[in-house]
Short mmCIF file of C-alpha atoms in Angstrom, two decimals:
data_model
loop_
_atom_site.label_atom_id
_atom_site.label_comp_id
_atom_site.label_asym_id
_atom_site.label_seq_id
_atom_site.Cartn_x
_atom_site.Cartn_y
_atom_site.Cartn_z
CA UNK A 1 47.60 16.54 112.13
CA UNK A 2 49.76 16.90 115.28
CA UNK A 3 52.28 14.13 116.03
CA UNK A 4 54.72 13.35 118.63
CA UNK A 5 56.93 10.29 118.46
CA UNK A 6 59.15 8.67 121.04
CA UNK A 7 59.87 11.81 122.96
CA UNK A 8 61.91 11.58 126.23
CA UNK A 9 63.68 14.06 128.30
CA UNK A 10 64.50 14.74 132.11
CA UNK A 11 60.80 14.16 132.91
CA UNK A 12 58.89 12.48 130.05
CA UNK A 13 59.41 8.97 129.00
CA UNK A 14 58.63 7.79 125.53
CA UNK A 15 55.85 10.09 124.57
CA UNK A 16 54.04 9.21 121.30
CA UNK A 17 50.53 10.22 120.18
CA UNK A 18 48.98 11.98 117.30
CA UNK A 19 45.79 14.05 117.14
CA UNK A 20 43.47 15.69 114.64
CA UNK A 21 41.20 17.68 116.78
CA UNK A 22 40.74 18.36 120.53
CA UNK A 23 42.44 16.85 123.42
CA UNK A 24 42.46 17.05 127.36
CA UNK A 25 45.71 16.33 129.20
CA UNK A 26 45.24 15.22 132.79
CA UNK A 27 47.71 14.20 135.42
CA UNK A 28 49.13 14.81 138.82
CA UNK A 29 51.16 17.90 139.72
CA UNK A 30 54.63 17.58 138.39
CA UNK A 31 53.59 14.70 135.99
CA UNK A 32 54.90 16.63 132.87
CA UNK A 33 51.94 18.10 131.33
CA UNK A 34 53.28 21.67 130.89
CA UNK A 35 56.49 20.09 129.58
CA UNK A 36 54.50 18.21 126.97
CA UNK A 37 52.81 21.44 126.09
CA UNK A 38 56.11 23.41 125.60
CA UNK A 39 57.50 20.50 123.47
CA UNK A 40 54.44 20.37 121.21
CA UNK A 41 54.46 24.21 120.74
CA UNK A 42 58.25 24.35 119.82
CA UNK A 43 59.29 26.27 123.05
CA UNK A 44 61.35 23.29 123.96
CA UNK A 45 63.09 22.39 120.65
CA UNK A 46 62.66 18.86 119.51
CA UNK A 47 62.81 16.89 116.46
CA UNK A 48 60.12 14.27 117.43
CA UNK A 49 57.17 16.86 116.99
CA UNK A 50 55.59 17.53 113.64
CA UNK A 51 52.40 19.62 112.93
CA UNK A 52 51.15 19.06 109.27
CA UNK A 53 54.42 17.81 108.49
CA UNK A 54 56.51 20.96 109.95
CA UNK A 55 58.74 21.07 112.93
CA UNK A 56 57.33 23.79 115.20
CA UNK A 57 60.85 24.75 116.78
CA UNK A 58 62.28 25.18 113.32
CA UNK A 59 59.80 27.51 111.73
CA UNK A 60 59.14 31.14 112.37
CA UNK A 61 56.58 33.94 111.31
CA UNK A 62 53.21 33.35 109.86
CA UNK A 63 53.99 29.77 109.10
CA UNK A 64 54.47 29.02 112.78
CA UNK A 65 51.80 31.20 114.28
CA UNK A 66 49.07 29.64 111.99
CA UNK A 67 49.92 26.34 113.34
CA UNK A 68 50.26 26.25 116.96
CA UNK A 69 49.82 28.54 120.11
CA UNK A 70 50.57 27.87 123.78
CA UNK A 71 48.77 29.78 126.52
CA UNK A 72 50.61 29.38 129.83
CA UNK A 73 48.70 29.33 133.13
CA UNK A 74 49.85 32.63 134.21
CA UNK A 75 50.79 35.91 132.44
CA UNK A 76 54.49 36.71 132.34
CA UNK A 77 55.39 40.35 131.27
CA UNK A 78 58.57 42.00 131.72
CA UNK A 79 57.66 45.72 130.97
CA UNK A 80 55.55 47.30 133.63
CA UNK A 81 53.84 49.75 131.27
CA UNK A 82 52.53 47.37 128.62
CA UNK A 83 48.75 47.67 128.59
CA UNK A 84 46.30 44.87 128.23
CA UNK A 85 45.22 46.26 124.69
CA UNK A 86 48.86 46.52 123.46
CA UNK A 87 49.47 42.93 124.70
CA UNK A 88 46.47 41.70 122.76
CA UNK A 89 47.61 43.69 119.74
CA UNK A 90 50.69 41.37 119.69
CA UNK A 91 48.44 38.37 119.64
CA UNK A 92 46.06 39.78 116.91
CA UNK A 93 47.18 37.48 114.17
CA UNK A 94 44.61 35.22 112.54
CA UNK A 95 41.28 35.92 114.01
CA UNK A 96 38.34 37.85 112.47
CA UNK A 97 37.20 39.24 115.78
CA UNK A 98 38.11 42.80 116.61
CA UNK A 99 40.08 43.07 120.04
CA UNK A 100 37.08 45.11 121.59
CA UNK A 101 34.65 42.29 120.76
CA UNK A 102 36.73 39.77 122.35
CA UNK A 103 37.12 41.73 125.44
CA UNK A 104 33.50 42.50 125.68
CA UNK A 105 32.71 38.73 125.17
CA UNK A 106 34.89 37.83 128.02
CA UNK A 107 33.45 40.75 130.21
CA UNK A 108 36.88 42.40 130.62
CA UNK A 109 36.36 45.56 128.49
CA UNK A 110 37.20 47.57 131.56
CA UNK A 111 40.72 46.27 131.61
CA UNK A 112 41.70 47.60 128.20
CA UNK A 113 44.00 50.27 129.27
CA UNK A 114 45.33 48.63 132.39
CA UNK A 115 48.82 47.74 132.81
CA UNK A 116 49.31 43.83 132.38
CA UNK A 117 51.64 43.87 135.40
CA UNK A 118 48.83 44.90 137.74
CA UNK A 119 46.20 42.34 136.86
CA UNK A 120 44.61 39.85 139.50
CA UNK A 121 45.42 36.25 138.65
CA UNK A 122 41.79 35.84 137.41
CA UNK A 123 41.93 38.65 135.24
CA UNK A 124 45.16 37.62 133.57
CA UNK A 125 44.00 34.47 132.89
CA UNK A 126 41.02 36.00 131.04
CA UNK A 127 43.39 38.31 129.15
CA UNK A 128 45.47 35.18 128.19
CA UNK A 129 42.34 33.60 126.93
CA UNK A 130 41.46 36.64 124.91
CA UNK A 131 44.95 36.41 123.45
CA UNK A 132 44.21 32.72 122.49
CA UNK A 133 41.12 33.81 120.59
CA UNK A 134 42.83 36.69 118.71
CA UNK A 135 45.83 34.42 117.83
CA UNK A 136 43.65 31.75 116.41
CA UNK A 137 46.10 29.13 115.55
CA UNK A 138 45.29 25.71 114.16
CA UNK A 139 46.11 24.06 117.45
CA UNK A 140 45.97 25.99 120.75
CA UNK A 141 47.09 24.44 123.92
CA UNK A 142 45.62 25.96 127.02
CA UNK A 143 47.47 25.31 130.38
CA UNK A 144 44.92 25.27 133.27
CA UNK A 145 42.64 27.89 131.58
CA UNK A 146 40.17 27.99 134.67
CA UNK A 147 42.55 27.45 137.66
CA UNK A 148 42.13 30.91 139.03
CA UNK A 149 38.49 31.74 138.11
CA UNK A 150 35.43 32.07 140.18
CA UNK A 151 32.66 29.74 139.37
CA UNK A 152 30.55 32.06 137.11
CA UNK A 153 33.76 32.75 135.07
CA UNK A 154 34.44 29.08 134.78
CA UNK A 155 31.05 28.54 133.43
CA UNK A 156 31.66 31.32 130.82
CA UNK A 157 34.89 29.88 129.77
CA UNK A 158 33.45 26.44 129.61
CA UNK A 159 30.77 27.65 127.17
CA UNK A 160 33.46 29.39 125.16
CA UNK A 161 35.59 26.33 125.06
CA UNK A 162 32.64 24.11 124.26
CA UNK A 163 31.62 26.37 121.29
CA UNK A 164 33.33 25.98 117.88
CA UNK A 165 33.02 29.52 117.10
CA UNK A 166 36.24 30.95 118.82
CA UNK A 167 39.10 28.29 118.64
CA UNK A 168 40.04 25.71 116.13
CA UNK A 169 41.51 22.58 117.89
CA UNK A 170 42.07 22.92 121.65
CA UNK A 171 44.45 20.97 123.80
CA UNK A 172 43.48 21.69 127.25
CA UNK A 173 45.55 20.94 130.37
CA UNK A 174 43.46 21.06 133.48
CA UNK A 175 42.94 19.79 137.01
CA UNK A 176 39.24 20.39 136.69
CA UNK A 177 37.91 16.86 136.15
CA UNK A 178 34.31 18.00 135.77
CA UNK A 179 35.33 20.50 133.03
CA UNK A 180 37.16 17.78 131.21
CA UNK A 181 34.37 15.29 131.55
CA UNK A 182 31.73 17.91 130.38
CA UNK A 183 33.74 18.96 127.47
CA UNK A 184 33.88 15.51 126.16
CA UNK A 185 37.08 15.50 124.38
CA UNK A 186 39.47 12.54 124.27
CA UNK A 187 41.66 12.20 127.39
CA UNK A 188 45.44 11.87 127.75
CA UNK A 189 46.36 10.95 131.25
CA UNK A 190 50.10 11.30 132.33
CA UNK A 191 51.72 9.89 135.44
CA UNK A 192 55.25 10.16 136.27
CA UNK A 193 56.12 11.25 132.71
CA UNK A 194 54.51 8.36 131.12
CA UNK A 195 51.08 8.25 129.11
CA UNK A 196 48.90 6.17 131.35
CA UNK A 197 45.74 6.41 129.23
CA UNK A 198 44.83 7.80 125.94
CA UNK A 199 41.37 7.35 124.62
CA UNK A 200 37.67 8.30 124.66
CA UNK A 201 36.38 10.48 127.32
CA UNK A 202 33.46 8.24 128.30
CA UNK A 203 35.54 5.37 128.91
CA UNK A 204 38.13 7.34 131.08
CA UNK A 205 35.39 8.58 133.36
CA UNK A 206 33.84 5.35 133.84
CA UNK A 207 33.64 4.49 137.60
CA UNK A 208 36.13 1.70 137.47
CA UNK A 209 38.72 3.88 135.67
CA UNK A 210 38.11 6.78 138.07
CA UNK A 211 38.76 4.39 141.03
CA UNK A 212 41.90 3.10 139.10
CA UNK A 213 43.36 6.44 138.58
CA UNK A 214 42.15 8.63 141.43
CA UNK A 215 41.43 6.08 143.99
CA UNK A 216 38.79 7.61 146.49
CA UNK A 217 39.47 11.35 145.73
CA UNK A 218 36.82 11.75 143.25
CA UNK A 219 33.30 10.55 142.62
CA UNK A 220 30.54 10.82 140.08
CA UNK A 221 27.28 12.55 141.33
CA UNK A 222 24.37 13.28 139.01
CA UNK A 223 26.66 13.12 136.05
CA UNK A 224 29.26 15.66 137.48
CA UNK A 225 32.60 14.71 138.61
CA UNK A 226 33.32 15.97 142.24
CA UNK A 227 36.34 15.97 144.47
CA UNK A 228 35.40 13.76 147.35
CA UNK A 229 36.50 15.63 150.44
CA UNK B 1 55.88 68.36 131.38
CA UNK B 2 56.87 66.61 128.24
CA UNK B 3 57.03 69.73 126.18
CA UNK B 4 58.93 71.53 128.85
CA UNK B 5 61.48 68.76 128.88
CA UNK B 6 61.92 68.80 125.08
CA UNK B 7 62.21 72.63 125.00
CA UNK B 8 64.64 72.73 127.93
CA UNK B 9 66.83 70.07 126.00
CA UNK B 10 66.76 71.98 122.80
CA UNK B 11 67.99 75.11 124.68
CA UNK B 12 70.85 73.21 126.54
CA UNK B 13 71.96 71.87 123.04
CA UNK B 14 71.79 75.24 121.50
CA UNK B 15 73.88 76.98 124.31
CA UNK B 16 76.23 74.16 124.91
CA UNK B 17 78.86 75.04 122.12
CA UNK B 18 78.91 78.65 123.22
CA UNK B 19 79.61 78.24 126.88
CA UNK B 20 82.94 77.11 128.38
CA UNK B 21 86.14 78.62 129.61
CA UNK B 22 86.07 81.12 126.74
CA UNK B 23 82.51 82.33 126.06
CA UNK B 24 81.84 82.75 122.31
CA UNK B 25 79.60 85.10 120.75
CA UNK B 26 77.11 84.11 118.16
CA UNK B 27 78.30 86.92 115.71
CA UNK B 28 81.77 85.63 115.56
CA UNK B 29 81.25 81.94 114.65
CA UNK B 30 80.86 82.68 110.89
CA UNK B 31 83.87 85.01 110.66
CA UNK B 32 87.08 82.94 109.63
CA UNK B 33 89.38 85.60 110.92
CA UNK B 34 88.31 85.38 114.55
CA UNK B 35 89.57 82.89 117.15
CA UNK B 36 85.86 82.36 118.10
CA UNK B 37 85.47 80.65 114.69
CA UNK B 38 88.13 78.13 115.29
CA UNK B 39 87.12 77.35 118.89
CA UNK B 40 83.47 76.84 117.83
CA UNK B 41 84.04 74.67 114.73
CA UNK B 42 87.15 72.67 115.79
CA UNK B 43 86.58 72.25 119.43
CA UNK B 44 83.09 73.12 120.86
CA UNK B 45 80.72 71.79 118.02
CA UNK B 46 82.65 68.43 117.60
CA UNK B 47 82.65 68.04 121.37
CA UNK B 48 78.81 68.54 121.78
CA UNK B 49 78.11 66.31 118.98
CA UNK B 50 80.32 63.61 120.47
CA UNK B 51 78.62 64.10 123.82
CA UNK B 52 75.28 63.84 122.28
CA UNK B 53 76.20 60.65 120.12
CA UNK B 54 77.74 58.80 122.94
CA UNK B 55 75.08 59.66 125.53
CA UNK B 56 72.51 58.49 122.96
CA UNK B 57 74.30 55.30 122.20
CA UNK B 58 74.91 54.56 125.87
CA UNK B 59 71.35 55.11 126.77
CA UNK B 60 69.90 53.00 124.06
CA UNK B 61 72.29 50.26 124.68
CA UNK B 62 71.13 50.27 128.29
CA UNK B 63 67.49 49.77 127.12
CA UNK B 64 68.58 46.88 124.72
CA UNK B 65 70.44 45.16 127.49
CA UNK B 66 67.67 45.61 130.02
CA UNK B 67 65.12 44.22 127.55
CA UNK B 68 67.28 41.26 126.41
CA UNK B 69 68.54 40.23 129.77
CA UNK B 70 65.22 40.99 131.49
CA UNK B 71 66.90 42.72 134.33
CA UNK B 72 66.56 46.36 135.04
CA UNK B 73 70.18 46.43 136.39
CA UNK B 74 71.95 45.22 133.28
CA UNK B 75 73.68 47.57 131.04
CA UNK B 76 77.02 47.04 128.97
CA UNK B 77 78.60 48.72 131.89
CA UNK B 78 77.26 46.87 134.99
CA UNK B 79 78.06 43.67 133.04
CA UNK B 80 81.72 44.44 133.05
CA UNK B 81 82.07 46.03 129.61
CA UNK B 82 83.71 49.19 130.92
CA UNK B 83 86.17 47.21 133.06
CA UNK B 84 87.10 45.04 129.97
CA UNK B 85 87.81 48.04 127.96
CA UNK B 86 89.80 49.66 130.85
CA UNK B 87 91.90 46.64 131.37
CA UNK B 88 92.71 46.26 127.54
CA UNK B 89 93.60 49.95 127.36
CA UNK B 90 95.86 49.48 130.37
CA UNK B 91 97.55 46.50 128.63
CA UNK B 92 98.13 48.78 125.54
CA UNK B 93 99.49 51.53 127.76
CA UNK B 94 101.74 49.34 129.90
CA UNK B 95 103.11 47.30 126.91
CA UNK B 96 103.79 50.44 124.89
CA UNK B 97 101.16 50.22 122.12
CA UNK B 98 100.06 53.74 122.43
CA UNK B 99 99.20 54.30 118.77
CA UNK B 100 96.64 51.43 118.81
CA UNK B 101 95.15 52.46 122.20
CA UNK B 102 91.61 52.99 120.84
CA UNK B 103 91.66 49.66 119.20
CA UNK B 104 92.64 48.03 122.55
CA UNK B 105 89.74 49.58 124.37
CA UNK B 106 87.49 48.55 121.57
CA UNK B 107 88.74 44.88 121.71
CA UNK B 108 88.25 44.82 125.55
CA UNK B 109 84.66 45.95 125.22
CA UNK B 110 83.71 43.62 122.40
CA UNK B 111 85.50 40.61 123.95
CA UNK B 112 83.79 41.09 127.25
CA UNK B 113 80.34 41.10 125.63
CA UNK B 114 81.29 38.05 123.72
CA UNK B 115 82.26 36.21 126.92
CA UNK B 116 78.90 37.32 128.61
CA UNK B 117 76.98 36.09 125.56
CA UNK B 118 78.75 32.74 125.49
CA UNK B 119 78.00 32.33 129.23
CA UNK B 120 74.42 33.58 128.72
CA UNK B 121 73.72 31.20 126.15
CA UNK B 122 74.29 28.32 128.56
CA UNK B 123 71.77 29.89 131.08
CA UNK B 124 68.03 29.63 130.71
CA UNK B 125 66.36 32.94 129.70
CA UNK B 126 64.92 33.29 133.27
CA UNK B 127 68.33 33.18 134.92
CA UNK B 128 69.32 36.64 134.23
CA UNK B 129 70.37 37.45 137.78
CA UNK B 130 73.08 34.66 137.21
CA UNK B 131 74.32 36.70 134.26
CA UNK B 132 74.58 39.84 136.43
CA UNK B 133 76.76 37.95 138.86
CA UNK B 134 78.85 36.67 136.17
CA UNK B 135 79.33 40.23 135.09
CA UNK B 136 80.21 41.34 138.65
CA UNK B 137 82.75 38.35 138.89
CA UNK B 138 84.17 39.52 135.45
CA UNK B 139 84.65 42.97 136.83
CA UNK B 140 86.47 41.87 139.89
CA UNK B 141 88.75 39.57 137.71
CA UNK B 142 89.47 42.65 135.55
CA UNK B 143 90.00 44.90 138.60
CA UNK B 144 92.45 42.23 139.95
CA UNK B 145 94.31 42.20 136.69
CA UNK B 146 94.39 46.01 136.41
CA UNK B 147 96.02 46.11 139.98
CA UNK B 148 98.76 43.97 138.55
CA UNK B 149 99.26 46.19 135.64
CA UNK B 150 99.45 49.24 138.10
CA UNK B 151 102.03 47.24 140.23
CA UNK B 152 104.28 46.75 137.29
CA UNK B 153 103.62 50.10 135.48
CA UNK B 154 105.66 53.42 135.96
CA UNK B 155 104.05 56.66 137.23
CA UNK B 156 103.39 58.11 133.94
CA UNK B 157 101.66 54.93 132.68
CA UNK B 158 99.55 54.80 135.90
CA UNK B 159 98.42 58.32 135.42
CA UNK B 160 97.39 57.62 131.72
CA UNK B 161 95.36 54.63 133.02
CA UNK B 162 93.69 56.58 135.68
CA UNK B 163 92.82 59.46 133.34
CA UNK B 164 91.25 57.02 130.77
CA UNK B 165 89.05 55.36 133.53
CA UNK B 166 87.50 58.88 134.31
CA UNK B 167 86.27 59.45 130.74
CA UNK B 168 86.91 62.31 128.61
CA UNK B 169 85.32 64.12 125.68
CA UNK B 170 88.29 66.13 124.72
CA UNK B 171 88.72 65.80 120.90
CA UNK B 172 89.82 68.23 118.15
CA UNK B 173 87.91 68.47 114.80
CA UNK B 174 85.15 66.39 113.51
CA UNK B 175 87.75 63.80 111.80
CA UNK B 176 87.89 61.85 115.19
CA UNK B 177 84.08 61.65 115.62
CA UNK B 178 82.56 60.54 112.29
CA UNK B 179 82.70 56.94 113.50
CA UNK B 180 80.75 57.78 116.63
CA UNK B 181 78.18 59.76 114.54
CA UNK B 182 77.79 56.70 112.12
CA UNK B 183 77.54 54.28 115.12
CA UNK B 184 74.72 56.37 116.63
CA UNK B 185 72.93 56.38 113.29
CA UNK B 186 73.52 52.65 113.02
CA UNK B 187 72.24 51.72 116.34
CA UNK B 188 69.12 53.81 116.19
CA UNK B 189 68.20 52.44 112.90
CA UNK B 190 68.86 48.85 113.99
CA UNK B 191 66.83 49.19 117.18
CA UNK B 192 64.09 51.00 115.41
CA UNK B 193 64.01 48.24 112.76
CA UNK B 194 63.55 45.69 115.64
CA UNK B 195 60.99 47.49 117.47
CA UNK B 196 58.29 45.06 117.09
CA UNK B 197 60.62 42.33 118.26
CA UNK B 198 61.66 44.33 121.04
CA UNK B 199 57.95 44.86 122.11
CA UNK B 200 57.56 41.05 122.02
CA UNK B 201 60.62 40.61 124.10
CA UNK B 202 59.01 42.93 126.84
CA UNK B 203 56.43 40.29 127.48
CA UNK B 204 58.49 36.94 127.65
CA UNK B 205 60.80 34.85 125.67
CA UNK B 206 58.28 32.15 125.26
CA UNK B 207 55.50 34.57 124.15
CA UNK B 208 57.77 36.04 121.59
CA UNK B 209 58.70 32.55 120.30
CA UNK B 210 55.06 31.70 119.99
CA UNK B 211 54.50 35.06 118.08
CA UNK B 212 56.84 33.70 115.39
CA UNK B 213 60.04 35.56 115.91
CA UNK B 214 63.43 33.94 116.06
CA UNK B 215 64.30 34.96 119.63
CA UNK B 216 67.94 33.81 119.52
CA UNK B 217 68.67 35.38 116.20
CA UNK B 218 67.07 38.63 117.33
CA UNK B 219 69.11 38.74 120.38
CA UNK B 220 72.37 37.86 118.59
CA UNK B 221 71.84 40.70 116.18
CA UNK B 222 70.78 43.26 118.88
CA UNK B 223 73.70 42.35 121.26
CA UNK B 224 76.38 42.30 118.71
CA UNK B 225 75.25 45.75 117.32
CA UNK B 226 75.35 47.13 120.85
CA UNK B 227 78.68 45.71 121.62
CA UNK B 228 80.13 47.21 118.49
CA UNK B 229 78.86 50.61 119.07
CA UNK B 230 79.71 50.74 122.78
CA UNK B 231 83.14 49.52 121.91
CA UNK B 232 83.66 52.44 119.54
CA UNK B 233 82.47 54.77 122.09
CA UNK B 234 84.57 53.45 124.88
CA UNK B 235 87.71 53.43 122.51
CA UNK B 236 87.15 57.29 121.96
CA UNK B 237 85.80 58.57 125.39
CA UNK B 238 86.84 56.02 127.92
CA UNK B 239 84.22 54.46 129.97
CA UNK B 240 81.40 56.80 130.99
CA UNK B 241 79.06 54.95 133.37
CA UNK B 242 75.66 55.42 134.70
CA UNK B 243 73.97 56.93 131.52
CA UNK B 244 72.98 53.54 130.09
CA UNK B 245 71.46 52.61 133.51
CA UNK B 246 69.61 55.59 134.47
CA UNK B 247 68.44 57.36 131.28
CA UNK B 248 66.11 54.37 130.29
CA UNK B 249 64.66 54.25 133.87
CA UNK B 250 64.11 58.07 134.05
CA UNK B 251 62.42 58.20 130.78
CA UNK B 252 60.19 55.21 131.51
CA UNK B 253 59.30 56.77 134.90
CA UNK B 254 58.26 59.99 133.34
CA UNK B 255 56.58 58.80 130.16
CA UNK B 256 54.80 55.63 131.77
CA UNK B 257 54.59 53.82 128.46
CA UNK B 258 56.01 50.50 127.29
CA UNK B 259 59.81 50.77 126.28
CA UNK B 260 59.35 49.92 122.68
CA UNK B 261 57.64 53.31 122.30
CA UNK B 262 60.70 54.99 124.06
CA UNK B 263 63.44 54.10 121.69
CA UNK B 264 63.66 57.70 120.04
CA UNK B 265 63.15 59.44 123.48
CA UNK B 266 65.84 57.41 125.23
CA UNK B 267 68.27 57.96 122.41
CA UNK B 268 67.51 61.74 122.38
CA UNK B 269 67.57 62.32 126.14
CA UNK B 270 70.67 60.25 126.58
CA UNK B 271 72.29 62.50 124.20
CA UNK B 272 71.05 65.55 125.86
CA UNK B 273 72.02 64.17 129.30
CA UNK B 274 75.73 63.72 128.33
CA UNK B 275 75.69 67.28 126.81
CA UNK B 276 74.36 68.77 129.94
CA UNK B 277 76.92 66.80 131.99
CA UNK B 278 79.77 67.92 129.68
CA UNK B 279 78.40 71.55 129.98
CA UNK B 280 78.64 71.43 133.62
CA UNK B 281 82.06 69.59 133.56
CA UNK B 282 83.36 72.61 131.29
CA UNK B 283 82.00 75.41 133.35
CA UNK B 284 82.69 74.42 136.95
CA UNK B 285 86.29 73.24 137.00
CA UNK B 286 88.66 76.03 138.23
CA UNK B 287 91.89 74.96 136.57
CA UNK B 288 90.69 72.44 133.95
CA UNK B 289 87.51 70.40 132.97
CA UNK B 290 86.17 67.96 135.72
CA UNK B 291 86.10 64.48 134.37
CA UNK B 292 82.82 63.60 132.46
CA UNK B 293 82.30 60.42 134.33
CA UNK B 294 82.40 62.34 137.60
CA UNK B 295 79.59 64.66 136.60
CA UNK B 296 77.27 61.81 135.24
CA UNK B 297 77.48 60.09 138.50
CA UNK B 298 77.19 63.17 140.69
CA UNK B 299 74.20 64.31 138.80
CA UNK B 300 72.74 61.09 137.98
CA UNK B 301 72.81 59.10 141.22
CA UNK B 302 70.84 61.52 143.40
CA UNK B 303 68.18 62.21 140.61
CA UNK B 304 67.92 58.44 140.25
CA UNK B 305 67.35 57.80 143.82
CA UNK B 306 64.77 60.60 144.12
CA UNK B 307 62.78 58.85 141.33
CA UNK B 308 63.05 55.45 142.85
CA UNK B 309 61.76 56.90 146.11
CA UNK B 310 58.99 58.78 144.45
CA UNK B 311 57.92 55.67 142.62
CA UNK B 312 58.16 53.53 145.76
CA UNK B 313 55.91 56.05 147.60
CA UNK B 314 53.02 55.92 144.77
CA UNK B 315 52.95 52.14 144.60
#
């Protein structure tokens, strides 16, 4: 079980929740979603977070990697010659899939020997997803996993996230409301650093709640959530 | 290209002890009665070994600093370590502690790295350019202090300070370089041991943390090790700049692989580079040797710029 109790910092105000399985975190730009992710994964040290009784910022090695992983929205690499394959080797921790299989499943086998520094934003997002699958922690936080992808790829990733074959428990941060809706996981909605809603997916996406949280900017059409332009 | 480089390097190392103001013949180096024997074993060989070890240490230290501070410009020298060592040596010279002069240089180098590290721990990992600015500010502060020392020192003392800043590989016998040899072996084994950690640090601090390593502890260990060995080098040879900056870049540009795989090559070619510079220094000076720091910069700077231009053109 993952638990955060009464956490506050420069942006977040009194954050408390716990979860056993999947979760989707929604919220406006600058609401504090990525900060929550960094706190949960131990990148920002805090005593308020426990995962199966352990504090993620205090533990190292296998003990930590088995528990939690955070996948940022863009790939940050300092070395300009590190290849995709080498990068994925570093993530190859608790998964039974060979690196090549994961690359093939995401249709990015052709990137294997490319330098990580010279990937397009979409490609690097797929490489990050591959690293999440290979790392295979108990909880994986994915920060906007589809933000730079073309519609075909979004669909591939949706299917991958929907299946239980690849990743254990997922915490997905996204602005893609339709993705959030179709995945059907519980919703955590944040506004100005505070939790505004934490509950069932169906209830959150009821017409009245949509109006309440997003005003006129979204609408439901044929069971899909669209941005109302 | 790679094999040619290694072969050339081995040839440079092999001929280095034989060439100089007095050329030594191979046949005489085992004959105790000849003067060549003494020159070879007491002066030339220790000097080549010293040059190799110091070059290797400085190059590897450059790699470690560039990786940890995530900035291609950061080396122990660009961050003010050399100025720190020089200032403390000058203090030693001016206030008459000549017997402890090496210790003063060591103290200056290590103290500077400690100051840098204390400041760095207050920055977020991404603010490495701020650290570089701190290093530059420190260097200016040291320079100003050095000016004061020049001002109050007499002619003899000023000359000694100037000679120290030029760097020198003049030593006699193996006794004075055992420490440097140990330092070279020590830093190579530490960096080798942390190869996996370094590879993770080549991605990002966050990524490395998530893959289970204690980033802070790793940085402490690596930086402390580097500061000790650089302190030892500077205390014996004076500040020899540029090696730590350019050798890692040159090797990376040639090898085109991630830096974690280049630990041994950077160590080796750093050593060879300084042996070559020393060889040139010993053979071109009409009256006496050219200071080694002059040769490293004269040779290194144009080649470095050439490589940068070539790379710029390709991308």
